[in-house]
PDB file of C-alpha atoms in Angstrom:
ATOM      1  CA  MET A   1     -35.714  17.502 -23.544  1.00  0.00           C
ATOM      2  CA  ALA A   2     -35.130  15.595 -20.454  1.00  0.00           C
ATOM      3  CA  SER A   3     -32.025  16.189 -18.222  1.00  0.00           C
ATOM      4  CA  SER A   4     -29.840  13.139 -17.908  1.00  0.00           C
ATOM      5  CA  ALA A   5     -29.179  11.698 -14.523  1.00  0.00           C
ATOM      6  CA  PRO A   6     -25.882  12.409 -12.944  1.00  0.00           C
ATOM      7  CA  LYS A   7     -23.050   9.756 -13.765  1.00  0.00           C
ATOM      8  CA  ALA A   8     -21.622   9.746 -10.519  1.00  0.00           C
ATOM      9  CA  ARG A   9     -22.308  10.676  -6.786  1.00  0.00           C
ATOM     10  CA  ALA A  10     -21.167  14.193  -5.488  1.00  0.00           C
ATOM     11  CA  ARG A  11     -17.958  13.523  -3.778  1.00  0.00           C
ATOM     12  CA  GLU A  12     -18.159  14.043  -0.034  1.00  0.00           C
ATOM     13  CA  LYS A  13     -15.724  16.433   1.760  1.00  0.00           C
ATOM     14  CA  PRO A  14     -13.418  14.608   4.103  1.00  0.00           C
ATOM     15  CA  GLN A  15     -14.373  14.829   7.784  1.00  0.00           C
ATOM     16  CA  GLY A  16     -11.009  15.654   9.072  1.00  0.00           C
ATOM     17  CA  ASP A  17      -8.017  17.497   7.778  1.00  0.00           C
ATOM     18  CA  GLU A  18      -6.330  14.447   6.079  1.00  0.00           C
ATOM     19  CA  GLU A  19      -5.808  14.793   2.475  1.00  0.00           C
ATOM     20  CA  ALA A  20      -3.380  12.666   0.143  1.00  0.00           C
ATOM     21  CA  GLY A  21      -3.322  15.176  -2.697  1.00  0.00           C
ATOM     22  CA  ALA A  22      -0.520  17.117  -4.153  1.00  0.00           C
ATOM     23  CA  ASP A  23       0.334  18.208  -0.467  1.00  0.00           C
ATOM     24  CA  LEU A  24       0.180  15.412   2.086  1.00  0.00           C
ATOM     25  CA  ARG A  25      -1.880  16.241   5.028  1.00  0.00           C
ATOM     26  CA  LEU A  26      -2.346  13.255   7.151  1.00  0.00           C
ATOM     27  CA  GLY A  27      -3.497  14.723  10.220  1.00  0.00           C
ATOM     28  CA  GLU A  28      -3.016  12.353  13.198  1.00  0.00           C
ATOM     29  CA  PHE A  29      -1.419   9.855  10.926  1.00  0.00           C
ATOM     30  CA  GLU A  30       1.519  12.317   9.914  1.00  0.00           C
ATOM     31  CA  ASN A  31       4.248  10.414  11.733  1.00  0.00           C
ATOM     32  CA  VAL A  32       2.868   7.006  11.536  1.00  0.00           C
ATOM     33  CA  THR A  33       4.899   4.282   9.665  1.00  0.00           C
ATOM     34  CA  GLY A  34       2.773   3.108   6.663  1.00  0.00           C
ATOM     35  CA  LEU A  35       2.592  -0.590   5.709  1.00  0.00           C
ATOM     36  CA  THR A  36       2.253  -2.012   2.095  1.00  0.00           C
ATOM     37  CA  LEU A  37      -0.795  -4.267   1.818  1.00  0.00           C
ATOM     38  CA  SER A  38       1.894  -7.106   1.551  1.00  0.00           C
ATOM     39  CA  GLU A  39       3.413  -6.115   4.871  1.00  0.00           C
ATOM     40  CA  ALA A  40      -0.109  -5.787   6.376  1.00  0.00           C
ATOM     41  CA  ARG A  41      -0.936  -9.401   5.125  1.00  0.00           C
ATOM     42  CA  LEU A  42       2.470 -10.855   6.416  1.00  0.00           C
ATOM     43  CA  LEU A  43       1.942  -9.024  10.026  1.00  0.00           C
ATOM     44  CA  ILE A  44      -1.778 -10.244  10.326  1.00  0.00           C
ATOM     45  CA  ASN A  45      -0.877 -13.723   9.245  1.00  0.00           C
ATOM     46  CA  ALA A  46       2.120 -13.912  11.687  1.00  0.00           C
ATOM     47  CA  VAL A  47      -0.041 -12.771  14.628  1.00  0.00           C
ATOM     48  CA  MET A  48      -2.871 -15.287  13.857  1.00  0.00           C
ATOM     49  CA  ASP A  49      -0.331 -18.045  13.412  1.00  0.00           C
ATOM     50  CA  LYS A  50       1.359 -17.370  16.798  1.00  0.00           C
ATOM     51  CA  ARG A  51      -1.925 -17.149  18.560  1.00  0.00           C
ATOM     52  CA  LYS A  52      -3.033 -20.412  17.077  1.00  0.00           C
ATOM     53  CA  LYS A  53       0.479 -22.048  18.066  1.00  0.00           C
ATOM     54  CA  GLN A  54       0.083 -20.765  21.695  1.00  0.00           C
ATOM     55  CA  GLN A  55      -3.473 -22.161  21.540  1.00  0.00           C
ATOM     56  CA  ALA A  56      -4.777 -18.833  22.399  1.00  0.00           C
ATOM     57  CA  GLU A  57      -8.382 -17.749  22.130  1.00  0.00           C
ATOM     58  CA  VAL A  58      -8.470 -16.715  18.399  1.00  0.00           C
ATOM     59  CA  SER A  59     -11.564 -14.674  17.648  1.00  0.00           C
ATOM     60  CA  GLU A  60     -11.839 -14.712  13.864  1.00  0.00           C
ATOM     61  CA  THR A  61     -14.415 -11.991  13.455  1.00  0.00           C
ATOM     62  CA  GLU A  62     -16.189 -11.150  10.134  1.00  0.00           C
ATOM     63  CA  MET A  63     -14.108  -8.063   9.702  1.00  0.00           C
ATOM     64  CA  LEU A  64     -10.760 -10.114  10.271  1.00  0.00           C
ATOM     65  CA  ILE A  65     -11.888 -12.578   7.752  1.00  0.00           C
ATOM     66  CA  LYS A  66     -12.733 -10.010   5.289  1.00  0.00           C
ATOM     67  CA  THR A  67      -9.564  -8.117   5.861  1.00  0.00           C
ATOM     68  CA  GLN A  68      -7.464 -11.359   5.316  1.00  0.00           C
ATOM     69  CA  ASP A  69      -9.379 -12.124   2.208  1.00  0.00           C
ATOM     70  CA  TYR A  70      -8.861  -8.599   0.741  1.00  0.00           C
ATOM     71  CA  LEU A  71      -5.087  -8.825   1.485  1.00  0.00           C
ATOM     72  CA  ASP A  72      -4.729 -12.124  -0.083  1.00  0.00           C
ATOM     73  CA  VAL A  73      -6.288 -10.860  -3.234  1.00  0.00           C
ATOM     74  CA  PHE A  74      -4.478  -7.369  -3.419  1.00  0.00           C
ATOM     75  CA  ALA A  75      -1.205  -7.930  -1.793  1.00  0.00           C
ATOM     76  CA  ARG A  76       1.209  -7.795  -4.647  1.00  0.00           C
ATOM     77  CA  PHE A  77       3.934  -9.823  -2.893  1.00  0.00           C
ATOM     78  CA  LYS A  78       3.255 -13.013  -0.944  1.00  0.00           C
ATOM     79  CA  GLN A  79       6.719 -14.324   0.070  1.00  0.00           C
ATOM     80  CA  LYS A  80       8.429 -12.766   3.140  1.00  0.00           C
ATOM     81  CA  GLU A  81      11.749 -12.375   1.225  1.00  0.00           C
ATOM     82  CA  ASN A  82      10.147 -10.433  -1.534  1.00  0.00           C
ATOM     83  CA  ILE A  83       8.287  -8.256   0.987  1.00  0.00           C
ATOM     84  CA  GLU A  84      11.445  -7.465   2.768  1.00  0.00           C
ATOM     85  CA  ALA A  85      13.249  -6.881  -0.634  1.00  0.00           C
ATOM     86  CA  VAL A  86      10.691  -4.278  -1.662  1.00  0.00           C
ATOM     87  CA  GLU A  87      11.012  -2.526   1.750  1.00  0.00           C
ATOM     88  CA  ARG A  88      14.734  -2.340   1.445  1.00  0.00           C
ATOM     89  CA  VAL A  89      14.318  -0.684  -2.065  1.00  0.00           C
ATOM     90  CA  LEU A  90      11.751   1.795  -0.873  1.00  0.00           C
ATOM     91  CA  ALA A  91      13.949   2.505   2.153  1.00  0.00           C
ATOM     92  CA  LEU A  92      16.649   3.806  -0.099  1.00  0.00           C
ATOM     93  CA  HIS A  93      14.285   6.734  -0.908  1.00  0.00           C
ATOM     94  CA  PRO A  94      14.300   8.816   2.346  1.00  0.00           C
ATOM     95  CA  ASP A  95      12.952  11.942   0.411  1.00  0.00           C
ATOM     96  CA  LEU A  96       9.466   9.990   0.220  1.00  0.00           C
ATOM     97  CA  GLU A  97       7.120   9.933   3.127  1.00  0.00           C
ATOM     98  CA  SER A  98       6.081   6.724   4.671  1.00  0.00           C
ATOM     99  CA  PHE A  99       2.816   6.895   3.158  1.00  0.00           C
ATOM    100  CA  GLU A 100       4.145   7.404  -0.490  1.00  0.00           C
ATOM    101  CA  ARG A 101       6.584   4.347   0.080  1.00  0.00           C
ATOM    102  CA  SER A 102       3.679   2.356   1.116  1.00  0.00           C
ATOM    103  CA  GLN A 103       1.502   3.345  -1.592  1.00  0.00           C
ATOM    104  CA  LEU A 104       4.283   2.541  -4.276  1.00  0.00           C
ATOM    105  CA  GLY A 105       4.705  -0.905  -2.701  1.00  0.00           C
ATOM    106  CA  SER A 106       1.055  -1.708  -2.769  1.00  0.00           C
ATOM    107  CA  LEU A 107       0.001  -0.138  -6.148  1.00  0.00           C
ATOM    108  CA  CYS A 108       3.028  -1.421  -8.094  1.00  0.00           C
ATOM    109  CA  CYS A 109       2.536   1.119 -10.959  1.00  0.00           C
ATOM    110  CA  ASP A 110       3.839   0.397 -14.371  1.00  0.00           C
ATOM    111  CA  ASN A 111       5.007   3.972 -15.147  1.00  0.00           C
ATOM    112  CA  ALA A 112       5.892   7.296 -13.394  1.00  0.00           C
ATOM    113  CA  GLU A 113       2.862   9.099 -14.889  1.00  0.00           C
ATOM    114  CA  GLU A 114       0.419   6.429 -13.410  1.00  0.00           C
ATOM    115  CA  ALA A 115       2.270   6.785  -9.968  1.00  0.00           C
ATOM    116  CA  LYS A 116       2.019  10.460 -10.047  1.00  0.00           C
ATOM    117  CA  THR A 117      -1.625  10.307 -10.977  1.00  0.00           C
ATOM    118  CA  LEU A 118      -2.492   7.852  -8.113  1.00  0.00           C
ATOM    119  CA  ILE A 119      -0.133   9.470  -5.581  1.00  0.00           C
ATOM    120  CA  PRO A 120      -0.108  13.170  -6.400  1.00  0.00           C
ATOM    121  CA  SER A 121       2.301  14.299  -3.702  1.00  0.00           C
ATOM    122  CA  LEU A 122       5.241  12.508  -5.813  1.00  0.00           C
ATOM    123  CA  THR A 123       4.755  15.227  -8.513  1.00  0.00           C
ATOM    124  CA  ASN A 124       7.277  17.576  -7.066  1.00  0.00           C
ATOM    125  CA  LYS A 125       9.574  14.983  -5.322  1.00  0.00           C
ATOM    126  CA  LYS A 126      10.978  13.055  -8.131  1.00  0.00           C
ATOM    127  CA  SER A 127      11.593  13.316 -11.596  1.00  0.00           C
ATOM    128  CA  ASP A 128       9.868  10.783 -14.044  1.00  0.00           C
ATOM    129  CA  ALA A 129      13.220   9.102 -14.736  1.00  0.00           C
ATOM    130  CA  ASP A 130      14.158   8.547 -10.977  1.00  0.00           C
ATOM    131  CA  LEU A 131      10.524   7.627 -10.329  1.00  0.00           C
ATOM    132  CA  GLN A 132      10.520   5.115 -13.249  1.00  0.00           C
ATOM    133  CA  GLU A 133      13.917   3.587 -11.956  1.00  0.00           C
ATOM    134  CA  LEU A 134      12.244   2.937  -8.685  1.00  0.00           C
ATOM    135  CA  LEU A 135       9.149   1.397 -10.186  1.00  0.00           C
ATOM    136  CA  ASP A 136      11.316  -0.797 -12.490  1.00  0.00           C
ATOM    137  CA  GLU A 137      13.023  -2.067  -9.289  1.00  0.00           C
ATOM    138  CA  ILE A 138       9.831  -2.850  -7.680  1.00  0.00           C
ATOM    139  CA  THR A 139       8.552  -4.572 -10.962  1.00  0.00           C
ATOM    140  CA  LYS A 140      11.798  -6.904 -11.127  1.00  0.00           C
ATOM    141  CA  LEU A 141      10.960  -8.050  -7.590  1.00  0.00           C
ATOM    142  CA  ARG A 142       7.290  -8.565  -8.570  1.00  0.00           C
ATOM    143  CA  ASN A 143       8.398 -10.619 -11.543  1.00  0.00           C
ATOM    144  CA  VAL A 144      10.155 -13.172  -9.150  1.00  0.00           C
ATOM    145  CA  VAL A 145       8.255 -16.239  -9.454  1.00  0.00           C
ATOM    146  CA  GLU A 146       6.279 -16.888  -6.230  1.00  0.00           C
ATOM    147  CA  PRO A 147       4.901 -20.334  -5.387  1.00  0.00           C
TER     148      PRO A 147
END
């Protein structure tokens, strides 16, 4: 009987001491403010618009273009007002690390179980009910019609 080929590659060990598991170990990024994908999109677009208005040399590298394309597809919130509203909702939860808040604002999980699976460090920080309440607030903002 022939042995079957592995279905996935072996997972490589992280090079640094960073890990976003049940215990957050972010290494040099420990005290860095995290951005949601929507905030990153807003920031990059604002910088690019400012440079174009100032008629500054705008070098649109392949990496920049790919990053903008990625953010255009995966940023859940497109309007500045909605992005700011999500940030205000998340800021009401100082018990969460910046990384966790940015992940919640980017992933827009449907329920607490999904959020705790994707962001394991939330497991012992919030009850399912409290986390679901936060997710519902984010979902309300996401359901606001954006042009």
